[in-house]
mmCIF file of C-alpha atoms in Angstrom:
data_model
loop_
_atom_site.group_PDB
_atom_site.id
_atom_site.type_symbol
_atom_site.label_atom_id
_atom_site.label_comp_id
_atom_site.label_asym_id
_atom_site.label_seq_id
_atom_site.Cartn_x
_atom_site.Cartn_y
_atom_site.Cartn_z
ATOM 1 C CA MET A 1 -27.661 -4.517 -8.013
ATOM 2 C CA LEU A 2 -31.176 -3.461 -8.646
ATOM 3 C CA ARG A 3 -31.148 -4.613 -12.051
ATOM 4 C CA VAL A 4 -33.761 -3.548 -15.075
ATOM 5 C CA SER A 5 -33.410 -3.599 -19.001
ATOM 6 C CA ALA A 6 -31.296 -0.580 -20.220
ATOM 7 C CA ALA A 7 -32.925 -0.979 -23.622
ATOM 8 C CA THR A 8 -35.339 1.673 -23.407
ATOM 9 C CA LEU A 9 -33.076 4.258 -22.161
ATOM 10 C CA THR A 10 -32.047 5.387 -26.194
ATOM 11 C CA ALA A 11 -35.508 5.994 -26.636
ATOM 12 C CA VAL A 12 -36.588 7.842 -23.474
ATOM 13 C CA LEU A 13 -33.318 10.214 -24.190
ATOM 14 C CA ALA A 14 -34.281 10.681 -27.764
ATOM 15 C CA LEU A 15 -37.791 11.531 -26.994
ATOM 16 C CA SER A 16 -37.373 14.171 -24.390
ATOM 17 C CA LEU A 17 -33.922 15.535 -24.459
ATOM 18 C CA ALA A 18 -35.270 18.559 -26.746
ATOM 19 C CA ALA A 19 -37.039 19.594 -23.677
ATOM 20 C CA CYS A 20 -34.115 19.689 -21.394
ATOM 21 C CA GLY A 21 -31.808 22.484 -20.522
ATOM 22 C CA GLY A 22 -28.411 22.181 -19.624
ATOM 23 C CA SER A 23 -25.227 23.762 -21.786
ATOM 24 C CA SER A 24 -22.827 20.726 -22.641
ATOM 25 C CA SER A 25 -19.396 20.499 -23.663
ATOM 26 C CA GLY A 26 -18.063 19.723 -26.997
ATOM 27 C CA ASP A 27 -17.824 16.005 -25.906
ATOM 28 C CA GLY A 28 -21.428 16.264 -24.483
ATOM 29 C CA THR A 29 -20.340 16.276 -20.844
ATOM 30 C CA ALA A 30 -22.322 19.193 -19.121
ATOM 31 C CA GLU A 31 -19.892 22.474 -18.343
ATOM 32 C CA PRO A 32 -19.407 22.285 -14.652
ATOM 33 C CA ASP A 33 -21.152 25.098 -12.630
ATOM 34 C CA ARG A 34 -19.162 27.304 -10.085
ATOM 35 C CA LEU A 35 -19.661 25.873 -6.233
ATOM 36 C CA ASP A 36 -19.206 27.630 -3.808
ATOM 37 C CA PRO A 37 -17.071 25.523 -0.912
ATOM 38 C CA SER A 38 -18.085 27.767 1.756
ATOM 39 C CA ALA A 39 -21.843 27.704 1.097
ATOM 40 C CA ASP A 40 -23.854 27.461 4.281
ATOM 41 C CA LEU A 41 -25.605 23.704 3.745
ATOM 42 C CA SER A 42 -27.885 24.395 6.346
ATOM 43 C CA LYS A 43 -29.977 26.565 3.743
ATOM 44 C CA GLN A 44 -29.886 23.673 1.348
ATOM 45 C CA THR A 45 -32.290 21.000 0.850
ATOM 46 C CA LEU A 46 -31.872 17.703 -0.977
ATOM 47 C CA THR A 47 -34.194 14.978 -2.531
ATOM 48 C CA VAL A 48 -32.215 11.704 -3.541
ATOM 49 C CA SER A 49 -33.851 9.194 -5.323
ATOM 50 C CA ASN A 50 -32.719 5.529 -4.978
ATOM 51 C CA TRP A 51 -33.698 2.112 -4.868
ATOM 52 C CA ASP A 52 -36.009 0.735 -1.894
ATOM 53 C CA GLY A 53 -33.693 -0.527 0.949
ATOM 54 C CA TYR A 54 -30.523 0.557 -0.770
ATOM 55 C CA MET A 55 -29.209 2.918 2.119
ATOM 56 C CA PRO A 56 -29.765 3.169 5.959
ATOM 57 C CA GLU A 57 -33.166 4.321 6.495
ATOM 58 C CA ASP A 58 -31.746 6.693 9.240
ATOM 59 C CA LEU A 59 -29.164 8.045 6.781
ATOM 60 C CA PRO A 60 -31.116 11.301 6.238
ATOM 61 C CA GLU A 61 -31.605 12.254 9.480
ATOM 62 C CA LYS A 62 -27.973 11.481 10.313
ATOM 63 C CA PHE A 63 -26.777 13.175 7.396
ATOM 64 C CA LYS A 64 -28.613 16.364 8.393
ATOM 65 C CA ALA A 65 -26.945 16.185 11.880
ATOM 66 C CA LYS A 66 -23.759 16.282 10.745
ATOM 67 C CA ALA A 67 -23.972 18.554 7.527
ATOM 68 C CA GLY A 68 -27.161 20.297 7.933
ATOM 69 C CA PRO A 69 -29.074 19.828 4.842
ATOM 70 C CA ALA A 70 -32.415 18.291 5.154
ATOM 71 C CA VAL A 71 -32.893 15.164 2.597
ATOM 72 C CA THR A 72 -36.160 13.828 1.296
ATOM 73 C CA VAL A 73 -35.573 10.259 -0.233
ATOM 74 C CA THR A 74 -38.069 9.034 -2.896
ATOM 75 C CA LYS A 75 -37.985 5.677 -4.512
ATOM 76 C CA HIS A 76 -37.708 4.461 -8.033
ATOM 77 C CA ALA A 77 -38.114 0.516 -8.581
ATOM 78 C CA THR A 78 -36.415 0.535 -12.012
ATOM 79 C CA ASN A 79 -33.341 2.612 -13.738
ATOM 80 C CA GLU A 80 -36.195 3.268 -16.466
ATOM 81 C CA GLU A 81 -38.519 4.925 -13.951
ATOM 82 C CA ILE A 82 -35.768 7.068 -12.894
ATOM 83 C CA ILE A 83 -34.501 7.663 -16.351
ATOM 84 C CA ALA A 84 -37.836 8.540 -17.668
ATOM 85 C CA LYS A 85 -38.250 11.345 -14.742
ATOM 86 C CA LEU A 86 -35.093 12.761 -15.186
ATOM 87 C CA THR A 87 -35.493 13.320 -19.237
ATOM 88 C CA ALA A 88 -39.119 14.613 -18.791
ATOM 89 C CA GLY A 89 -38.006 18.070 -19.291
ATOM 90 C CA GLY A 90 -37.565 20.881 -17.066
ATOM 91 C CA ASP A 91 -36.312 20.389 -13.458
ATOM 92 C CA SER A 92 -37.153 16.987 -12.256
ATOM 93 C CA GLY A 93 -36.705 17.924 -8.312
ATOM 94 C CA ILE A 94 -33.945 15.412 -7.859
ATOM 95 C CA ASP A 95 -30.512 16.278 -6.846
ATOM 96 C CA VAL A 96 -28.967 13.247 -6.304
ATOM 97 C CA ALA A 97 -29.840 9.836 -8.083
ATOM 98 C CA PHE A 98 -28.825 6.436 -8.101
ATOM 99 C CA VAL A 99 -28.448 4.563 -11.646
ATOM 100 C CA SER A 100 -26.646 2.076 -13.059
ATOM 101 C CA GLY A 101 -23.239 2.844 -14.523
ATOM 102 C CA GLN A 102 -24.293 2.397 -18.321
ATOM 103 C CA PHE A 103 -27.256 4.779 -17.293
ATOM 104 C CA ALA A 104 -24.902 7.427 -15.915
ATOM 105 C CA GLN A 105 -23.049 7.188 -19.037
ATOM 106 C CA ALA A 106 -26.032 8.111 -21.289
ATOM 107 C CA LEU A 107 -27.063 10.732 -19.246
ATOM 108 C CA GLY A 108 -23.696 12.162 -19.179
ATOM 109 C CA GLU A 109 -23.052 12.242 -22.642
ATOM 110 C CA GLN A 110 -26.545 14.207 -23.053
ATOM 111 C CA GLY A 111 -25.164 16.879 -20.781
ATOM 112 C CA LEU A 112 -27.751 16.313 -17.728
ATOM 113 C CA LEU A 113 -25.432 15.704 -15.180
ATOM 114 C CA GLU A 114 -23.545 17.717 -13.369
ATOM 115 C CA PRO A 115 -19.408 16.928 -13.355
ATOM 116 C CA VAL A 116 -18.185 15.821 -10.161
ATOM 117 C CA HIS A 117 -16.197 18.757 -8.116
ATOM 118 C CA ALA A 118 -13.619 16.511 -6.775
ATOM 119 C CA GLU A 119 -12.571 19.083 -4.354
ATOM 120 C CA LEU A 120 -15.712 18.941 -2.590
ATOM 121 C CA VAL A 121 -15.698 15.062 -2.441
ATOM 122 C CA PRO A 122 -12.530 14.589 -0.200
ATOM 123 C CA ASN A 123 -13.649 11.116 0.649
ATOM 124 C CA LEU A 124 -13.046 9.811 -3.256
ATOM 125 C CA LYS A 125 -9.605 9.014 -2.044
ATOM 126 C CA ASN A 126 -11.392 6.093 -0.352
ATOM 127 C CA LEU A 127 -11.991 4.222 -3.534
ATOM 128 C CA TYR A 128 -10.002 1.632 -4.715
ATOM 129 C CA PRO A 129 -7.941 2.771 -7.629
ATOM 130 C CA GLU A 130 -9.601 0.219 -9.822
ATOM 131 C CA ALA A 131 -12.875 2.148 -8.997
ATOM 132 C CA THR A 132 -11.498 5.000 -10.930
ATOM 133 C CA LYS A 133 -11.069 3.181 -14.129
ATOM 134 C CA LEU A 134 -14.268 2.421 -14.866
ATOM 135 C CA ALA A 135 -15.607 1.814 -18.535
ATOM 136 C CA TYR A 136 -18.717 4.055 -18.564
ATOM 137 C CA ASP A 137 -16.817 6.753 -16.911
ATOM 138 C CA PRO A 138 -12.949 6.555 -16.404
ATOM 139 C CA GLY A 139 -12.037 9.230 -13.699
ATOM 140 C CA ASN A 140 -15.554 9.679 -11.920
ATOM 141 C CA LYS A 141 -16.219 12.730 -13.836
ATOM 142 C CA ILE A 142 -19.733 12.250 -13.630
ATOM 143 C CA SER A 143 -20.410 9.705 -11.317
ATOM 144 C CA VAL A 144 -19.534 8.178 -8.236
ATOM 145 C CA PRO A 145 -19.623 4.445 -7.603
ATOM 146 C CA TYR A 146 -21.680 3.171 -4.971
ATOM 147 C CA THR A 147 -21.801 -0.949 -5.258
ATOM 148 C CA TRP A 148 -20.018 -3.183 -7.336
ATOM 149 C CA GLY A 149 -19.930 -6.653 -8.619
ATOM 150 C CA THR A 150 -20.198 -9.539 -11.107
ATOM 151 C CA THR A 151 -22.116 -12.324 -12.369
ATOM 152 C CA GLY A 152 -21.732 -15.970 -12.652
ATOM 153 C CA LEU A 153 -22.873 -19.421 -11.266
ATOM 154 C CA CYS A 154 -24.478 -19.908 -7.815
ATOM 155 C CA TYR A 155 -24.908 -23.750 -7.749
ATOM 156 C CA ARG A 156 -25.554 -26.537 -4.805
ATOM 157 C CA SER A 157 -22.709 -28.535 -4.892
ATOM 158 C CA ASP A 158 -24.668 -31.451 -3.432
ATOM 159 C CA LEU A 159 -27.506 -31.216 -6.316
ATOM 160 C CA THR A 160 -24.841 -30.804 -9.268
ATOM 161 C CA GLY A 161 -22.281 -33.313 -8.375
ATOM 162 C CA TYR A 162 -19.771 -31.257 -9.626
ATOM 163 C CA ASP A 163 -18.506 -27.885 -9.579
ATOM 164 C CA PRO A 164 -19.694 -26.004 -12.650
ATOM 165 C CA ASP A 165 -16.974 -23.861 -14.250
ATOM 166 C CA SER A 166 -18.500 -22.697 -17.834
ATOM 167 C CA TRP A 167 -21.202 -20.983 -19.080
ATOM 168 C CA LYS A 168 -21.772 -24.184 -21.157
ATOM 169 C CA ASP A 169 -23.161 -26.005 -17.957
ATOM 170 C CA LEU A 170 -25.861 -23.484 -17.883
ATOM 171 C CA LEU A 171 -26.416 -23.469 -21.564
ATOM 172 C CA GLU A 172 -26.039 -27.092 -22.062
ATOM 173 C CA PRO A 173 -26.522 -28.457 -18.801
ATOM 174 C CA ARG A 174 -26.127 -32.099 -18.311
ATOM 175 C CA PRO A 175 -28.861 -34.674 -18.037
ATOM 176 C CA GLN A 176 -29.166 -34.322 -14.226
ATOM 177 C CA LEU A 177 -29.543 -30.653 -14.178
ATOM 178 C CA ARG A 178 -32.017 -30.249 -16.988
ATOM 179 C CA LYS A 179 -35.196 -28.308 -15.917
ATOM 180 C CA LYS A 180 -32.919 -27.356 -13.071
ATOM 181 C CA VAL A 181 -31.325 -24.433 -13.723
ATOM 182 C CA THR A 182 -32.361 -20.687 -14.265
ATOM 183 C CA MET A 183 -30.911 -17.758 -15.896
ATOM 184 C CA LEU A 184 -31.624 -14.353 -15.384
ATOM 185 C CA GLY A 185 -34.144 -12.423 -17.616
ATOM 186 C CA THR A 186 -33.054 -8.873 -17.619
ATOM 187 C CA GLU A 187 -31.952 -8.258 -21.187
ATOM 188 C CA ARG A 188 -28.153 -7.564 -20.694
ATOM 189 C CA TRP A 189 -27.983 -10.608 -18.073
ATOM 190 C CA LEU A 190 -29.978 -12.729 -20.442
ATOM 191 C CA MET A 191 -27.388 -12.271 -23.014
ATOM 192 C CA LEU A 192 -24.436 -12.318 -21.170
ATOM 193 C CA PRO A 193 -24.067 -16.370 -20.417
ATOM 194 C CA ALA A 194 -24.350 -16.643 -24.572
ATOM 195 C CA GLN A 195 -22.099 -13.962 -25.530
ATOM 196 C CA LYS A 196 -19.331 -14.962 -23.068
ATOM 197 C CA LEU A 197 -19.558 -18.553 -23.954
ATOM 198 C CA LEU A 198 -19.305 -17.604 -28.026
ATOM 199 C CA GLY A 199 -16.546 -15.104 -27.085
ATOM 200 C CA TYR A 200 -17.848 -11.983 -27.574
ATOM 201 C CA SER A 201 -17.972 -8.917 -25.750
ATOM 202 C CA ALA A 202 -21.040 -7.992 -23.464
ATOM 203 C CA ASN A 203 -21.351 -4.668 -25.276
ATOM 204 C CA THR A 204 -21.241 -5.983 -28.710
ATOM 205 C CA ARG A 205 -23.183 -4.390 -31.281
ATOM 206 C CA ASP A 206 -22.496 -6.568 -33.890
ATOM 207 C CA GLU A 207 -25.720 -7.962 -35.675
ATOM 208 C CA GLY A 208 -24.349 -11.203 -36.887
ATOM 209 C CA GLU A 209 -22.906 -11.823 -33.419
ATOM 210 C CA MET A 210 -25.995 -10.901 -31.567
ATOM 211 C CA GLN A 211 -27.920 -13.493 -34.176
ATOM 212 C CA LYS A 212 -25.602 -16.327 -33.233
ATOM 213 C CA VAL A 213 -26.673 -15.633 -29.516
ATOM 214 C CA LYS A 214 -30.328 -15.559 -30.113
ATOM 215 C CA GLU A 215 -29.724 -18.891 -31.382
ATOM 216 C CA THR A 216 -28.006 -20.203 -28.516
ATOM 217 C CA LEU A 217 -30.302 -18.883 -26.137
ATOM 218 C CA LEU A 218 -33.457 -20.501 -27.986
ATOM 219 C CA LYS A 219 -31.259 -23.851 -27.768
ATOM 220 C CA ALA A 220 -30.886 -23.334 -24.139
ATOM 221 C CA LYS A 221 -34.739 -22.569 -23.260
ATOM 222 C CA PRO A 222 -36.063 -26.199 -23.388
ATOM 223 C CA ASN A 223 -33.602 -26.979 -20.591
ATOM 224 C CA LEU A 224 -34.646 -24.260 -18.361
ATOM 225 C CA LEU A 225 -36.405 -24.135 -15.118
ATOM 226 C CA ALA A 226 -37.201 -20.700 -15.524
ATOM 227 C CA TYR A 227 -35.836 -17.029 -16.274
ATOM 228 C CA ASP A 228 -35.833 -15.593 -12.838
ATOM 229 C CA ASP A 229 -34.453 -12.374 -11.408
ATOM 230 C CA THR A 230 -35.700 -12.230 -7.952
ATOM 231 C CA THR A 231 -36.262 -15.709 -6.629
ATOM 232 C CA PHE A 232 -33.666 -17.808 -8.003
ATOM 233 C CA GLY A 233 -31.964 -17.920 -4.380
ATOM 234 C CA ASP A 234 -35.146 -18.988 -2.844
ATOM 235 C CA ARG A 235 -35.284 -21.885 -5.648
ATOM 236 C CA LEU A 236 -31.945 -23.141 -4.784
ATOM 237 C CA LYS A 237 -31.951 -23.398 -1.494
ATOM 238 C CA SER A 238 -35.567 -25.280 -1.828
ATOM 239 C CA GLY A 239 -34.034 -27.643 -4.291
ATOM 240 C CA GLU A 240 -36.237 -26.789 -6.970
ATOM 241 C CA ALA A 241 -32.967 -25.708 -8.689
ATOM 242 C CA ALA A 242 -29.373 -26.809 -8.610
ATOM 243 C CA LEU A 243 -27.787 -24.281 -10.811
ATOM 244 C CA VAL A 244 -28.390 -20.711 -11.597
ATOM 245 C CA GLU A 245 -27.219 -17.593 -13.085
ATOM 246 C CA ALA A 246 -26.801 -14.763 -10.350
ATOM 247 C CA TRP A 247 -25.499 -11.393 -9.149
ATOM 248 C CA ASP A 248 -22.943 -12.231 -6.784
ATOM 249 C CA GLY A 249 -24.317 -10.517 -3.809
ATOM 250 C CA TRP A 250 -27.599 -12.228 -4.345
ATOM 251 C CA CYS A 251 -25.988 -16.073 -4.276
ATOM 252 C CA PRO A 252 -26.699 -17.293 -0.757
ATOM 253 C CA THR A 253 -23.742 -18.706 -0.564
ATOM 254 C CA ASP A 254 -24.455 -18.526 3.370
ATOM 255 C CA THR A 255 -26.544 -21.581 2.991
ATOM 256 C CA LYS A 256 -24.770 -25.106 3.238
ATOM 257 C CA ASN A 257 -23.370 -26.415 -0.219
ATOM 258 C CA VAL A 258 -24.122 -23.057 -1.990
ATOM 259 C CA LYS A 259 -21.258 -21.940 -4.086
ATOM 260 C CA PHE A 260 -20.502 -19.123 -6.357
ATOM 261 C CA VAL A 261 -18.172 -19.283 -9.668
ATOM 262 C CA VAL A 262 -17.395 -16.888 -12.499
ATOM 263 C CA PRO A 263 -17.352 -19.213 -15.263
ATOM 264 C CA LYS A 264 -13.952 -19.283 -17.127
ATOM 265 C CA GLU A 265 -15.053 -17.515 -20.315
ATOM 266 C CA GLY A 266 -15.550 -14.483 -17.870
ATOM 267 C CA GLY A 267 -18.072 -12.251 -16.533
ATOM 268 C CA ASP A 268 -19.110 -8.891 -16.146
ATOM 269 C CA LEU A 269 -18.211 -5.829 -13.909
ATOM 270 C CA TRP A 270 -21.595 -3.906 -13.084
ATOM 271 C CA VAL A 271 -21.939 -0.827 -10.763
ATOM 272 C CA ASP A 272 -24.501 1.563 -9.249
ATOM 273 C CA THR A 273 -23.427 4.921 -9.306
ATOM 274 C CA MET A 274 -24.363 8.240 -7.675
ATOM 275 C CA VAL A 275 -24.932 10.916 -9.770
ATOM 276 C CA ILE A 276 -25.974 14.883 -9.376
ATOM 277 C CA LEU A 277 -28.528 16.615 -11.537
ATOM 278 C CA LYS A 278 -27.645 19.336 -13.517
ATOM 279 C CA THR A 279 -30.931 21.037 -12.750
ATOM 280 C CA SER A 280 -30.033 20.584 -9.176
ATOM 281 C CA GLU A 281 -29.893 23.917 -7.118
ATOM 282 C CA ASN A 282 -28.188 22.615 -4.123
ATOM 283 C CA LYS A 283 -25.071 21.280 -5.835
ATOM 284 C CA GLU A 284 -22.916 21.933 -2.719
ATOM 285 C CA ALA A 285 -25.097 19.601 -0.898
ATOM 286 C CA ALA A 286 -25.304 17.188 -3.442
ATOM 287 C CA HIS A 287 -21.428 16.709 -3.171
ATOM 288 C CA ALA A 288 -21.801 16.862 0.479
ATOM 289 C CA PHE A 289 -24.336 13.931 0.512
ATOM 290 C CA ILE A 290 -22.030 12.158 -1.608
ATOM 291 C CA ASN A 291 -18.889 12.679 0.309
ATOM 292 C CA TYR A 292 -20.746 11.660 3.160
ATOM 293 C CA ILE A 293 -21.772 8.175 1.546
ATOM 294 C CA LEU A 294 -17.797 7.228 1.036
ATOM 295 C CA ASP A 295 -17.097 7.940 4.749
ATOM 296 C CA PRO A 296 -16.066 4.322 5.417
ATOM 297 C CA GLU A 297 -18.466 3.747 8.626
ATOM 298 C CA VAL A 298 -21.550 4.929 6.292
ATOM 299 C CA HIS A 299 -20.302 3.078 3.181
ATOM 300 C CA ARG A 300 -19.604 -0.371 4.560
ATOM 301 C CA TRP A 301 -23.394 -0.548 5.619
ATOM 302 C CA ALA A 302 -23.948 -1.267 1.808
ATOM 303 C CA ALA A 303 -21.848 -4.213 2.152
ATOM 304 C CA GLU A 304 -23.026 -5.594 5.569
ATOM 305 C CA ASN A 305 -26.706 -5.467 4.546
ATOM 306 C CA ILE A 306 -26.678 -5.570 0.805
ATOM 307 C CA ILE A 307 -24.141 -8.090 0.439
ATOM 308 C CA TYR A 308 -22.553 -6.341 -2.154
ATOM 309 C CA ASN A 309 -18.926 -5.114 -2.332
ATOM 310 C CA VAL A 310 -18.476 -1.661 -2.130
ATOM 311 C CA PRO A 311 -15.613 0.186 -4.036
ATOM 312 C CA ASN A 312 -14.398 1.751 -0.915
ATOM 313 C CA GLN A 313 -11.230 0.559 0.591
ATOM 314 C CA PRO A 314 -11.302 1.554 4.254
ATOM 315 C CA ALA A 315 -15.029 0.294 4.341
ATOM 316 C CA MET A 316 -14.339 -3.390 3.212
ATOM 317 C CA ALA A 317 -11.322 -3.592 5.433
ATOM 318 C CA ALA A 318 -13.615 -2.873 8.401
ATOM 319 C CA LEU A 319 -16.148 -5.698 7.586
ATOM 320 C CA ASP A 320 -16.427 -8.501 9.907
ATOM 321 C CA PRO A 321 -14.249 -11.510 9.053
ATOM 322 C CA ALA A 322 -17.169 -13.853 9.942
ATOM 323 C CA LEU A 323 -19.622 -11.880 7.590
ATOM 324 C CA VAL A 324 -16.893 -12.224 4.816
ATOM 325 C CA LYS A 325 -16.368 -16.367 5.466
ATOM 326 C CA SER A 326 -20.437 -16.370 5.675
ATOM 327 C CA HIS A 327 -20.698 -14.525 2.206
ATOM 328 C CA PRO A 328 -17.376 -15.604 0.132
ATOM 329 C CA THR A 329 -18.277 -12.884 -2.408
ATOM 330 C CA LEU A 330 -17.292 -10.001 -0.309
ATOM 331 C CA GLY A 331 -13.898 -11.435 -0.184
ATOM 332 C CA THR A 332 -13.756 -10.708 -4.286
ATOM 333 C CA THR A 333 -11.009 -8.314 -4.444
ATOM 334 C CA PRO A 334 -11.082 -5.308 -6.906
ATOM 335 C CA ALA A 335 -8.223 -6.809 -9.038
ATOM 336 C CA GLU A 336 -10.698 -9.600 -9.723
ATOM 337 C CA LEU A 337 -13.537 -7.715 -10.107
ATOM 338 C CA ALA A 338 -11.561 -5.602 -12.744
ATOM 339 C CA LYS A 339 -11.265 -8.861 -14.782
ATOM 340 C CA GLY A 340 -15.198 -8.758 -15.527
ATOM 341 C CA GLU A 341 -16.087 -6.499 -18.591
ATOM 342 C CA GLY A 342 -17.358 -2.999 -17.547
ATOM 343 C CA LEU A 343 -21.016 -2.595 -18.995
ATOM 344 C CA VAL A 344 -21.424 0.299 -21.095
ATOM 345 C CA ASP A 345 -24.476 2.442 -22.845
ATOM 346 C CA LEU A 346 -25.338 0.296 -26.161
ATOM 347 C CA GLY A 347 -26.680 3.185 -27.718
ATOM 348 C CA ASP A 348 -29.073 1.908 -30.613
ATOM 349 C CA ALA A 349 -27.823 -1.090 -30.484
ATOM 350 C CA ALA A 350 -30.122 -1.441 -27.548
ATOM 351 C CA SER A 351 -33.224 -2.198 -29.761
ATOM 352 C CA THR A 352 -31.583 -5.348 -31.044
ATOM 353 C CA TYR A 353 -31.149 -6.736 -27.634
ATOM 354 C CA THR A 354 -34.870 -5.768 -26.666
ATOM 355 C CA ARG A 355 -35.839 -7.320 -29.938
ATOM 356 C CA ILE A 356 -33.947 -10.669 -29.036
ATOM 357 C CA ALA A 357 -34.956 -10.895 -25.492
ATOM 358 C CA THR A 358 -38.850 -10.295 -26.843
ATOM 359 C CA GLU A 359 -38.327 -13.493 -29.405
ATOM 360 C CA VAL A 360 -36.498 -15.468 -26.898
ATOM 361 C CA ALA A 361 -39.257 -14.800 -24.474
ATOM 362 C CA ALA A 362 -41.787 -15.484 -26.697
ATOM 363 C CA GLN A 363 -40.446 -18.632 -27.933
ATOM 364 C CA LYS A 364 -42.602 -21.816 -27.419
#
């Protein structure tokens, strides 16, 4: 998952929603438009915004050949970047956007998303049952999951000398591991180890609990090599680091002695999703695009190339066993993933996470 802070989302939405159109129902979800199942898709075009490298480069060409619509792909580096564009007022020009689950939730609650018309996405049948019960969008009413995974400990067993199994191993490392551990710096995942070690929810909004989280993080900081969201795998391979906090797909388990484990206190369940904008004038084509992604032959590309699990049962079943053997996290079952706590939008409490992350980063 290409992760960034969710903390600015509430502020961005608050500043821009007054300028955004779209009717909403009583629960904040946009009323669905009436769509034409027999629409001539060749007369529609799509603009899709995604992270770089998050789908095949030739996908637009193949989709056009199969379904008709021409597709233009734009790229966003962060969730914040695409959220700012989607909430700037008026029509962003984007039909389909890839965003993380908690961002989809926030956009949906503000009526900015077109509800998913399940009858136009028959490949929804390929989703695991667990993928229809996600905390941020139960029933996939406003979003369709693309990749999912969890966060845990990635380590070199030959350097640690033992198999870590607790967030305490990261936050209170043994003497031989001091200055050889890294943590993720993005706010939700910076907080996660302390939250779980202390027995708190990864979505807690309690100020008292978050104060204890801050104290735990400050106590842990002197023992860290770095906060690292991008190169921790390389540090592990080189031996500069021995134990790192990692997203499952980014743990280089195809390297000798590198292992991944979800600590006994538990982890999270993160999801990257596809959403259709309420302002889209090409909603039938947008649904066809999502349906195409959910084709097992298409969807399995993400597992094979990004090394993230996809919530598509036939796609995962078609993976080469040799790939799963070299990347054991691809063998994580949906039931195991579902044990992780689903991340949801924090609302106004996001500012607390931002403040704590800033204070921890500033502490010498």
